Amino acid sequence: MWTERIPCAYPIALINEANALAAIIDPDTGGAATFTLDSVRGGYVYAEIPFKTHFLPIVQGRDSAAWQAAIAQLAAEKGMEPLSPETIELLRSSLKIGDEIES
Amino acid sequence: MRQLPPALAPNGYSPARHSPLSPAPVSDQGQRLTDIAAIQRLFANGENGGYWPADSAYLYEDSAGTLPASFNGVVGARFDVSKGLVLGAELITNGTFDSDTWWVKSGTTIANGVATFVSAGSSIYIYKTNILTAGRIYRVLVSIPRSASGGLIISDYATAPYAETGMAGTGDFVRQILATTAYVMLQRNSAVNGGVCDFDVDNVSFKEILGNHAIQSTTANKPYLRRTPVSNKYWLDSNTSTVALTATFASSLGSACTIARVGAEGVTIAENQTVGTTYNLCPYNASQLVRYRGDTLIINRALTLVEKALVTRHFKRGVPMISNGAIL
């Protein structure tokens, strides 16, 4: 089950970290190309992302412990380098999602 | 009017229609399959291009084509059926490990007709390069006749293992991958048993699923699979500007291509079109209120009148009802 597209945005300066996160949480192999400089709004890189319905509450909840645990688990499952706890915390606190994004 | 009892009803009569003595719609599934076979014959002389039905049977959620797409879910692979979805030639020269040749080894041995993975070390694998083509989909068979511990996974050598290809325990395993490099690589799965392993591998086979399949591996850029509520037509929804589902061809198709499509407005056949080495089957068009992307066919030649009639008849099955401004 999938959600409809959910707008997500990160400060341009965090594009590499944001794509590293997307590479881990994307169920497919191409998450590293989620955010590009072709899609920028008000200093933020922007993407409209379909989420698995069970995963969206974790992203929207922005609970620090839940993010740390979920991202570490997904990285291990995909055999990918995990993000540092500091990077995960930075991405968690920097995310704009849904109506938080200025049009 | 007289209502026939079901036991006396003739073939084609449907009591559920509440319209006595009127025939139920006759399924044209047989004619449909005949038409698909006829469309495949358009490519019989080595024509390049493809035919990508907007049919849930050929649409997958992931770019490797392993998870069937669901209604209102994303589409990451759309198979080209112009080649009949047959498998290509065997790509592995020594998949039965009859001799200690062909494979490059690290922390593994080849003897007695198997490759043996025994170690707790960090680089436990066998590989060969210049075998696969990035962007193509392959069917993989692997046997594990003996397993004491650990697991095996398919990798592209360069980045990370292919997701969902892990194998553990004994048995014959079937996997499917979207190649990201030219490498065939089987490695110890470090996520199983802490990486400690002791098992044998045999009967390794890699074959391409032939066709110019349309792929999108970034979920944010995938279209959605939709179905019309009344006429039950499947279609792909290109509902954001970054959507792309791209077919890649071995060479440019040139300037004499014919492109047939199904849209909400009906069937269109465009001639003398130029197509390079890639083609996006699900382009975003801001001027369209509904981005209805149905069946698509590309062939690098003109179609005869009879061939156009065939394509038009077949593609009309995907045209939705429109009533009061709504697609039904």
XYZ file of N, CA and C in Angstrom, chain B residues 14-235:
666
model
N -26.616 -13.821 -18.746
C -26.200 -13.538 -17.381
C -27.375 -13.043 -16.570
N -27.910 -13.856 -15.644
C -29.026 -13.413 -14.817
C -28.683 -12.164 -14.024
N -27.397 -11.987 -13.686
C -27.013 -10.846 -12.864
C -27.261 -9.514 -13.570
N -27.435 -9.549 -14.847
C -27.626 -8.290 -15.576
C -29.050 -7.761 -15.420
N -29.958 -8.580 -14.904
C -31.352 -8.155 -14.728
C -31.947 -7.653 -16.037
N -31.533 -8.231 -17.094
C -32.059 -7.857 -18.399
C -32.332 -9.154 -19.148
N -33.463 -9.757 -18.885
C -33.729 -11.107 -19.389
C -33.535 -11.234 -20.895
N -32.918 -12.333 -21.238
C -32.710 -12.728 -22.637
C -31.709 -11.854 -23.384
N -31.107 -10.897 -22.670
C -30.048 -10.141 -23.341
C -28.710 -10.823 -23.048
N -27.853 -10.953 -24.036
C -26.590 -11.641 -23.803
C -25.644 -10.803 -22.950
N -24.883 -11.477 -22.086
C -23.833 -10.788 -21.340
C -22.728 -10.394 -22.309
N -21.922 -9.427 -21.943
C -20.813 -9.074 -22.823
C -19.904 -10.281 -23.042
N -19.547 -10.516 -24.242
C -18.691 -11.652 -24.546
C -17.242 -11.232 -24.352
N -16.481 -11.973 -23.549
C -15.085 -11.662 -23.326
C -14.324 -11.770 -24.638
N -13.470 -10.787 -24.881
C -12.653 -10.883 -26.100
C -11.217 -11.219 -25.746
N -11.047 -11.940 -24.621
C -9.701 -12.271 -24.177
C -8.939 -13.057 -25.246
N -9.623 -13.974 -25.919
C -8.948 -14.750 -26.950
C -8.471 -13.872 -28.095
N -9.345 -12.971 -28.557
C -8.952 -12.061 -29.633
C -7.835 -11.125 -29.182
N -7.911 -10.739 -27.901
C -6.885 -9.843 -27.365
C -5.502 -10.504 -27.417
N -5.445 -11.763 -26.979
C -4.163 -12.475 -26.997
C -3.687 -12.697 -28.427
N -4.632 -12.943 -29.329
C -4.272 -13.091 -30.739
C -3.680 -11.791 -31.274
N -4.290 -10.668 -30.881
C -3.783 -9.367 -31.334
C -2.388 -9.089 -30.776
N -2.156 -9.454 -29.502
C -0.817 -9.240 -28.928
C 0.216 -10.049 -29.707
N -0.141 -11.293 -30.036
C 0.787 -12.115 -30.821
C 1.037 -11.490 -32.192
N -0.013 -10.915 -32.789
C 0.154 -10.270 -34.095
C 1.026 -9.028 -33.967
N 0.878 -8.300 -32.879
C 1.728 -7.115 -32.670
C 3.185 -7.540 -32.487
N 3.401 -8.643 -31.783
C 4.785 -9.128 -31.643
C 5.388 -9.451 -33.006
N 4.562 -9.917 -33.939
C 5.079 -10.252 -35.274
C 5.470 -9.009 -36.069
N 5.011 -7.827 -35.653
C 5.461 -6.600 -36.328
C 6.981 -6.446 -36.208
N 7.545 -7.073 -35.171
C 8.979 -6.942 -34.900
C 9.763 -8.156 -35.413
N 9.132 -8.988 -36.232
C 9.724 -10.279 -36.614
C 10.972 -10.156 -37.466
N 11.133 -9.031 -38.146
C 12.303 -8.866 -39.011
C 13.408 -8.061 -38.346
N 13.439 -8.111 -37.026
C 14.516 -7.434 -36.301
C 14.266 -5.967 -36.064
N 13.017 -5.512 -36.274
C 12.708 -4.113 -36.001
C 13.005 -3.793 -34.537
N 13.421 -2.558 -34.303
C 13.723 -2.135 -32.940
C 12.556 -1.317 -32.401
N 12.465 -1.243 -31.106
C 11.384 -0.502 -30.458
C 10.821 -1.308 -29.317
N 9.505 -1.371 -29.220
C 8.901 -2.161 -28.154
C 7.414 -1.944 -28.067
N 6.772 -2.819 -27.294
C 5.348 -2.675 -27.020
C 5.152 -2.865 -25.518
N 4.646 -1.822 -24.873
C 4.503 -1.797 -23.422
C 3.013 -1.671 -23.081
N 2.339 -2.774 -22.792
C 0.922 -2.691 -22.450
C 0.721 -2.031 -21.077
N -0.365 -1.278 -20.948
C -0.758 -0.759 -19.635
C -1.648 -1.814 -18.990
N -1.065 -2.942 -18.729
C -1.773 -4.116 -18.230
C -1.053 -4.538 -16.962
N -1.814 -4.737 -15.901
C -1.176 -5.020 -14.617
C -0.314 -6.274 -14.665
N -0.523 -7.128 -15.651
C 0.287 -8.339 -15.760
C 1.744 -8.023 -16.102
N 1.985 -6.835 -16.661
C 3.334 -6.487 -17.108
C 3.904 -5.287 -16.366
N 3.285 -4.904 -15.266
C 3.708 -3.723 -14.506
C 4.171 -4.145 -13.118
N 5.291 -3.606 -12.694
C 5.888 -4.000 -11.421
C 6.246 -2.769 -10.596
N 6.177 -2.971 -9.299
C 6.450 -1.885 -8.362
C 7.940 -1.530 -8.337
N 8.793 -2.523 -8.397
C 10.239 -2.303 -8.301
C 10.876 -2.372 -9.684
N 12.040 -1.749 -9.791
C 12.677 -1.656 -11.100
C 13.235 -2.986 -11.591
N 13.381 -3.964 -10.706
C 13.846 -5.282 -11.142
C 12.699 -6.155 -11.638
N 11.469 -5.676 -11.484
C 10.334 -6.428 -11.999
C 9.987 -7.657 -11.191
N 10.071 -7.552 -9.859
C 9.783 -8.725 -9.027
C 8.488 -8.593 -8.227
N 8.044 -7.366 -7.941
C 6.854 -7.160 -7.116
C 5.736 -6.611 -7.995
N 4.669 -7.370 -8.214
C 3.594 -6.874 -9.074
C 3.058 -5.535 -8.573
N 2.827 -4.616 -9.500
C 2.299 -3.297 -9.131
C 0.867 -3.444 -8.644
N 0.509 -2.598 -7.683
C -0.840 -2.641 -7.129
C -1.608 -1.393 -7.544
N -2.913 -1.519 -7.537
C -3.812 -0.412 -7.854
C -3.516 0.768 -6.908
N -3.257 1.930 -7.464
C -2.869 3.132 -6.716
C -1.497 3.023 -6.068
N -0.677 2.085 -6.540
C 0.714 1.994 -6.117
C 1.633 2.479 -7.223
N 2.938 2.505 -6.944
C 3.895 3.038 -7.912
C 4.301 1.952 -8.917
N 4.835 2.398 -10.051
C 5.309 1.492 -11.102
C 6.775 1.798 -11.389
N 7.638 0.787 -11.186
C 9.071 0.961 -11.427
C 9.581 0.179 -12.618
N 8.773 -0.738 -13.127
C 9.169 -1.494 -14.327
C 7.929 -1.792 -15.156
N 8.058 -1.568 -16.438
C 6.963 -1.826 -17.381
C 7.569 -2.652 -18.504
N 7.159 -3.907 -18.564
C 7.843 -4.824 -19.472
C 7.426 -4.605 -20.929
N 8.432 -4.682 -21.776
C 8.247 -4.674 -23.229
C 7.951 -6.108 -23.659
N 6.770 -6.334 -24.233
C 6.385 -7.704 -24.602
C 6.648 -8.004 -26.076
N 7.301 -7.084 -26.772
C 7.505 -7.297 -28.211
C 8.396 -8.502 -28.497
N 9.222 -8.890 -27.540
C 10.094 -10.061 -27.714
C 9.512 -11.298 -27.039
N 8.278 -11.177 -26.548
C 7.620 -12.325 -25.936
C 8.076 -12.642 -24.525
N 8.858 -11.760 -23.928
C 9.364 -11.956 -22.560
C 10.119 -13.279 -22.412
N 10.796 -13.692 -23.470
C 11.574 -14.925 -23.396
C 12.948 -14.627 -22.810
N 13.602 -15.689 -22.349
C 14.940 -15.538 -21.790
C 15.988 -15.626 -22.894
N 17.067 -14.864 -22.736
C 18.171 -14.894 -23.679
C 19.121 -16.046 -23.390
N 20.273 -15.986 -24.011
C 21.252 -17.068 -23.889
C 21.858 -17.095 -22.485
N 22.368 -18.273 -22.126
C 23.078 -18.410 -20.845
C 24.358 -17.564 -20.878
N 24.576 -16.799 -19.825
C 25.715 -15.889 -19.784
C 26.868 -16.411 -18.931
N 26.635 -17.506 -18.216
C 27.660 -18.038 -17.324
C 28.332 -19.235 -17.993
N 29.631 -19.159 -18.169
C 30.358 -20.227 -18.861
C 30.594 -21.433 -17.962
N 30.877 -21.181 -16.700
C 31.200 -22.278 -15.785
C 30.300 -22.220 -14.553
N 28.992 -22.290 -14.803
C 28.041 -22.211 -13.691
C 27.942 -23.484 -12.884
N 28.474 -24.586 -13.419
C 28.411 -25.857 -12.690
C 29.754 -26.194 -12.042
N 30.708 -25.298 -12.133
C 31.980 -25.412 -11.423
C 32.669 -26.750 -11.704
N 32.622 -27.152 -12.985
C 33.269 -28.408 -13.376
C 34.787 -28.321 -13.291
N 35.302 -27.092 -13.340
C 36.744 -26.891 -13.212
C 36.973 -25.566 -12.503
N 38.171 -25.386 -12.033
C 38.508 -24.154 -11.314
C 38.952 -23.107 -12.336
N 38.014 -22.694 -13.175
C 38.311 -21.740 -14.237
C 37.217 -20.673 -14.280
N 37.484 -19.623 -15.070
C 36.544 -18.555 -15.431
C 36.280 -17.577 -14.289
N 35.906 -18.042 -13.115
C 35.564 -17.157 -12.007
C 36.818 -16.555 -11.376
N 36.680 -15.322 -10.912
C 37.690 -14.709 -10.049
C 37.230 -14.948 -8.610
N 38.150 -15.439 -7.768
C 37.763 -15.845 -6.421
C 38.423 -14.957 -5.365
N 37.747 -14.834 -4.233
C 38.337 -14.214 -3.048
C 37.768 -14.920 -1.826
N 38.612 -15.605 -1.074
C 38.163 -16.302 0.129
C 37.272 -17.485 -0.161
N 37.293 -17.958 -1.395
C 36.445 -19.088 -1.793
C 37.290 -20.120 -2.535
N 36.758 -21.334 -2.666
C 37.443 -22.368 -3.448
C 36.462 -22.985 -4.429
N 37.003 -23.492 -5.548
C 36.188 -24.232 -6.513
C 36.806 -25.625 -6.656
N 36.031 -26.639 -6.274
C 36.494 -28.034 -6.347
C 35.286 -28.942 -6.202
N 35.418 -30.146 -6.741
C 34.353 -31.166 -6.611
C 33.007 -30.683 -7.135
N 33.025 -29.837 -8.153
C 31.787 -29.413 -8.797
C 30.992 -28.361 -8.061
N 31.594 -27.702 -7.080
C 30.898 -26.625 -6.368
C 31.877 -25.504 -6.039
N 31.334 -24.335 -5.737
C 32.117 -23.244 -5.147
C 31.807 -23.237 -3.663
N 32.858 -23.209 -2.862
C 32.667 -23.294 -1.404
C 33.009 -21.962 -0.746
N 32.075 -21.486 0.051
C 32.235 -20.244 0.802
C 32.384 -20.636 2.277
N 33.589 -20.546 2.810
C 33.818 -20.858 4.223
C 34.718 -19.788 4.806
N 34.156 -18.941 5.651
C 35.017 -17.948 6.274
C 34.216 -17.009 7.143
N 34.930 -16.338 8.024
C 34.369 -15.205 8.760
C 35.053 -13.935 8.286
N 35.833 -14.019 7.237
C 36.585 -12.862 6.739
C 35.693 -11.815 6.102
N 36.318 -10.809 5.497
C 35.554 -9.667 5.008
C 35.308 -9.690 3.499
N 36.075 -10.453 2.745
C 35.934 -10.438 1.284
C 35.768 -11.870 0.789
N 34.540 -12.346 0.814
C 34.255 -13.737 0.465
C 33.325 -13.723 -0.739
N 33.882 -13.984 -1.938
C 33.026 -13.887 -3.119
C 33.664 -14.587 -4.323
N 32.842 -14.742 -5.378
C 33.317 -15.076 -6.714
C 32.688 -14.063 -7.663
N 33.419 -13.689 -8.728
C 32.839 -12.727 -9.653
C 33.443 -12.878 -11.051
N 32.782 -12.215 -12.005
C 33.278 -12.117 -13.377
C 32.743 -10.808 -13.961
N 33.564 -10.092 -14.676
C 33.115 -8.828 -15.243
C 32.838 -8.949 -16.740
N 32.284 -7.875 -17.292
C 31.910 -7.811 -18.717
C 30.911 -8.894 -19.108
N 29.967 -9.148 -18.223
C 28.942 -10.164 -18.482
C 27.572 -9.521 -18.685
N 27.181 -8.630 -17.776
C 25.847 -8.036 -17.814
C 25.883 -6.667 -18.485
N 24.709 -6.163 -18.817
C 24.574 -4.805 -19.339
C 23.732 -4.008 -18.350
N 24.299 -2.918 -17.858
C 23.563 -2.097 -16.897
C 22.235 -1.640 -17.507
N 21.179 -1.711 -16.709
C 19.864 -1.294 -17.178
C 19.023 -2.415 -17.750
N 19.602 -3.605 -17.866
C 18.857 -4.763 -18.362
C 18.427 -5.646 -17.179
N 17.353 -6.405 -17.377
C 16.822 -7.247 -16.314
C 17.212 -8.699 -16.563
N 17.680 -9.375 -15.515
C 18.179 -10.742 -15.637
C 17.473 -11.681 -14.659
N 17.229 -12.891 -15.118
C 16.721 -13.962 -14.278
C 17.919 -14.777 -13.804
N 18.023 -14.990 -12.504
C 19.179 -15.657 -11.908
C 18.725 -16.934 -11.210
N 19.424 -18.027 -11.471
C 19.194 -19.285 -10.767
C 20.473 -19.658 -10.029
N 20.337 -20.074 -8.790
C 21.474 -20.503 -7.977
C 21.025 -21.686 -7.119
N 21.871 -22.709 -7.041
C 21.613 -23.821 -6.123
C 22.591 -23.746 -4.957
N 22.089 -24.033 -3.765
C 22.949 -24.189 -2.585
C 22.711 -25.617 -2.076
N 23.550 -26.572 -2.485
C 23.306 -27.974 -2.117
C 23.721 -28.295 -0.687
N 24.595 -27.504 -0.096
C 25.021 -27.744 1.296
C 25.134 -26.408 2.006
N 24.557 -26.333 3.203
C 24.628 -25.084 3.962
C 24.683 -25.401 5.447
N 25.822 -25.064 6.053
C 25.956 -25.227 7.505
C 25.676 -23.911 8.220
N 26.017 -22.797 7.571
C 25.772 -21.492 8.199
C 25.900 -20.399 7.156
N 25.360 -19.220 7.489
C 25.526 -18.041 6.639
C 24.568 -18.002 5.468
N 24.793 -17.018 4.597
C 23.924 -16.839 3.443
C 24.668 -16.204 2.284
N 24.016 -16.220 1.121
C 24.607 -15.727 -0.123
C 23.763 -14.571 -0.645
N 24.395 -13.638 -1.349
C 23.638 -12.552 -1.959
C 24.308 -12.163 -3.278
N 23.512 -11.668 -4.229
C 24.033 -11.226 -5.522
C 24.425 -9.762 -5.400
N 25.549 -9.399 -5.985
C 26.044 -8.026 -5.860
C 26.472 -7.495 -7.220
N 26.574 -6.160 -7.298
C 27.049 -5.544 -8.545
C 28.533 -5.178 -8.468
N 29.198 -5.591 -7.378
C 30.617 -5.361 -7.141
C 30.908 -3.921 -6.727
N 30.259 -2.947 -7.361
C 30.667 -1.558 -7.182
C 30.019 -0.887 -5.983
N 28.747 -1.120 -5.730
C 28.053 -0.335 -4.714
C 27.535 -1.208 -3.578
N 26.414 -1.838 -3.793
C 25.799 -2.618 -2.719
C 25.182 -3.861 -3.315
N 24.899 -4.858 -2.464
C 24.202 -6.045 -2.988
C 22.842 -5.650 -3.570
N 22.387 -6.449 -4.521
C 21.034 -6.239 -5.040
C 20.040 -6.599 -3.940
N 19.161 -5.652 -3.623
C 18.184 -5.902 -2.570
C 17.316 -7.099 -2.931
N 16.853 -7.783 -1.943
C 15.918 -8.896 -2.095
C 16.518 -10.100 -2.810
N 17.850 -10.202 -2.891
C 18.431 -11.377 -3.549
C 19.101 -12.304 -2.553
N 18.918 -12.079 -1.270
C 19.542 -12.937 -0.272
C 19.039 -14.372 -0.357
N 19.953 -15.325 -0.094
C 19.614 -16.750 -0.107
C 20.256 -17.391 1.119
N 19.514 -18.234 1.818
C 20.052 -18.923 2.989
C 19.450 -20.311 3.070
N 20.227 -21.243 3.644
C 19.775 -22.630 3.686
C 20.013 -23.306 2.348
N 19.629 -24.584 2.268
C 19.812 -25.311 1.012
C 18.593 -25.141 0.114
N 18.820 -25.316 -1.199
C 17.703 -25.257 -2.134
C 18.111 -24.638 -3.455
N 17.126 -24.578 -4.351
C 17.300 -23.918 -5.645
C 16.590 -22.571 -5.576
N 17.304 -21.507 -5.880
C 16.778 -20.164 -5.695
C 16.649 -19.459 -7.050
N 15.564 -18.733 -7.210
C 15.332 -17.919 -8.404
C 15.279 -16.466 -7.965
N 16.059 -15.614 -8.611
C 16.055 -14.196 -8.298
C 16.020 -13.406 -9.600
N 15.694 -12.130 -9.500
C 15.648 -11.267 -10.675
C 16.312 -9.948 -10.308
N 17.167 -9.439 -11.179
C 17.884 -8.195 -10.874
C 17.813 -7.235 -12.044
N 17.859 -5.955 -11.723
C 18.108 -4.915 -12.712
C 19.588 -4.598 -12.607
N 20.360 -4.955 -13.615
C 21.812 -4.819 -13.523
C 22.210 -3.351 -13.413
N 23.116 -3.075 -12.499
C 23.650 -1.716 -12.373
C 25.108 -1.635 -12.813
N 25.750 -2.784 -12.986
C 27.104 -2.823 -13.539
C 27.210 -4.051 -14.452
N 28.415 -4.253 -15.021
C 28.636 -5.415 -15.897
C 29.034 -6.663 -15.116
N 29.118 -6.556 -13.798
C 29.622 -7.665 -12.988
C 28.552 -8.690 -12.647
N 28.946 -9.955 -12.725
C 28.239 -11.041 -12.046
C 29.029 -11.317 -10.786
N 28.386 -11.190 -9.634
C 29.114 -11.395 -8.380
C 28.206 -12.082 -7.365
N 28.714 -13.155 -6.788
C 28.024 -13.839 -5.692
C 28.904 -13.688 -4.461
N 28.335 -13.116 -3.407
C 29.154 -12.897 -2.231
C 28.457 -13.368 -0.964
N 29.271 -13.642 0.026
C 28.740 -13.986 1.336
C 27.892 -12.809 1.830
N 26.723 -13.107 2.383
C 25.835 -12.055 2.881
C 26.263 -11.686 4.297
N 26.839 -10.512 4.441
C 27.370 -10.113 5.748
C 26.268 -9.876 6.774
N 25.019 -9.763 6.290
C 23.908 -9.517 7.219
C 23.354 -10.801 7.827
N 23.855 -11.967 7.379
C 23.355 -13.246 7.890
C 24.423 -13.888 8.776
N 24.056 -14.253 9.980
C 24.940 -14.967 10.911
C 26.228 -14.193 11.170
N 26.129 -12.865 11.186
C 27.310 -12.047 11.420
C 28.364 -12.188 10.346
N 27.998 -12.709 9.215
C 28.941 -12.860 8.109
C 29.688 -14.178 8.129
N 29.557 -14.947 9.205
C 30.223 -16.255 9.274
C 29.467 -17.233 8.366
N 30.205 -17.920 7.484
C 29.502 -18.747 6.500
C 30.227 -20.065 6.245
N 29.446 -21.046 5.821
C 29.972 -22.351 5.421
C 28.919 -23.020 4.540
N 29.043 -22.829 3.221
C 28.065 -23.425 2.307
C 28.681 -23.603 0.920
N 28.022 -24.427 0.094
C 28.453 -24.663 -1.286
C 27.441 -24.054 -2.258
N 27.937 -23.635 -3.423
C 27.094 -23.056 -4.468
C 27.293 -23.849 -5.762
N 26.205 -24.063 -6.499
C 26.281 -24.818 -7.748
C 25.221 -24.270 -8.719
N 25.321 -24.668 -9.971
C 24.293 -24.395 -10.992
C 23.907 -22.920 -11.075
N 24.889 -22.065 -11.266
C 24.642 -20.619 -11.364
C 24.267 -20.270 -12.805
N 23.178 -19.574 -12.962
C 22.700 -19.205 -14.298
C 22.231 -17.756 -14.306
N 22.657 -16.990 -15.279
C 22.167 -15.630 -15.503
C 21.678 -15.549 -16.950
N 20.391 -15.187 -17.146
C 19.853 -14.994 -18.490
C 19.044 -13.702 -18.527
N 19.202 -12.957 -19.591
C 18.436 -11.707 -19.727
C 16.980 -12.004 -20.070
N 16.068 -11.244 -19.483
C 14.668 -11.257 -19.926
C 14.600 -10.264 -21.086
N 14.505 -10.797 -22.304
C 14.693 -9.972 -23.492
C 13.601 -8.914 -23.637
N 14.017 -7.748 -24.091
C 13.062 -6.660 -24.305
C 13.633 -5.340 -23.824
N 13.060 -4.263 -24.352
C 13.489 -2.922 -23.952
C 12.545 -2.414 -22.849
N 12.704 -2.998 -21.680
C 11.781 -2.695 -20.591
C 11.966 -1.259 -20.096
N 10.862 -0.648 -19.715
C 10.915 0.732 -19.218
C 11.091 0.699 -17.705
N 12.032 1.490 -17.222
C 12.504 1.362 -15.844
C 12.505 2.724 -15.147
N 12.204 2.711 -13.860
C 12.444 3.863 -12.987
C 12.810 3.308 -11.613
N 14.028 3.570 -11.155
C 14.460 2.997 -9.876
C 14.377 3.985 -8.725
N 14.031 5.244 -9.000
C 13.860 6.241 -7.938
C 12.371 6.383 -7.653
N 11.953 6.003 -6.450
C 10.521 5.943 -6.162
C 9.840 7.291 -6.349
N 10.520 8.385 -6.005
C 9.910 9.715 -6.144
C 9.558 10.035 -7.591
N 10.185 9.335 -8.541
C 9.974 9.634 -9.956
C 9.129 8.577 -10.671
N 8.510 7.697 -9.908
C 7.688 6.645 -10.520
C 6.258 7.137 -10.739
N 5.629 6.697 -11.815
C 4.195 6.978 -11.981
C 3.373 6.041 -11.106
N 2.116 6.384 -10.950
C 1.180 5.513 -10.230
C 0.394 4.663 -11.224
N 0.007 3.464 -10.776
C -0.920 2.625 -11.543
C -2.339 2.961 -11.094
N -3.187 3.329 -12.045
C -4.586 3.656 -11.749
C -5.496 2.711 -12.520
N -6.754 2.720 -12.124
C -7.768 1.964 -12.859
C -9.039 2.793 -12.889
N -9.627 2.889 -14.059
C -10.845 3.693 -14.162
C -11.979 2.994 -13.405
N -12.878 3.762 -12.790
C -13.851 3.159 -11.871
C -14.957 2.360 -12.544
N -15.286 2.659 -13.775
C -16.405 1.982 -14.431
C -15.920 1.032 -15.530
N -15.069 1.541 -16.414
C -14.645 0.718 -17.547
C -13.444 -0.167 -17.214
N -12.889 -0.014 -16.003
C -11.803 -0.875 -15.524
C -10.593 -0.892 -16.456
N -10.207 0.280 -16.948
C -9.004 0.386 -17.770
C -7.820 0.749 -16.872
N -6.722 0.019 -17.037
C -5.506 0.358 -16.301
C -4.765 1.460 -17.053
N -4.187 2.375 -16.296
C -3.400 3.435 -16.909
C -2.346 3.915 -15.932
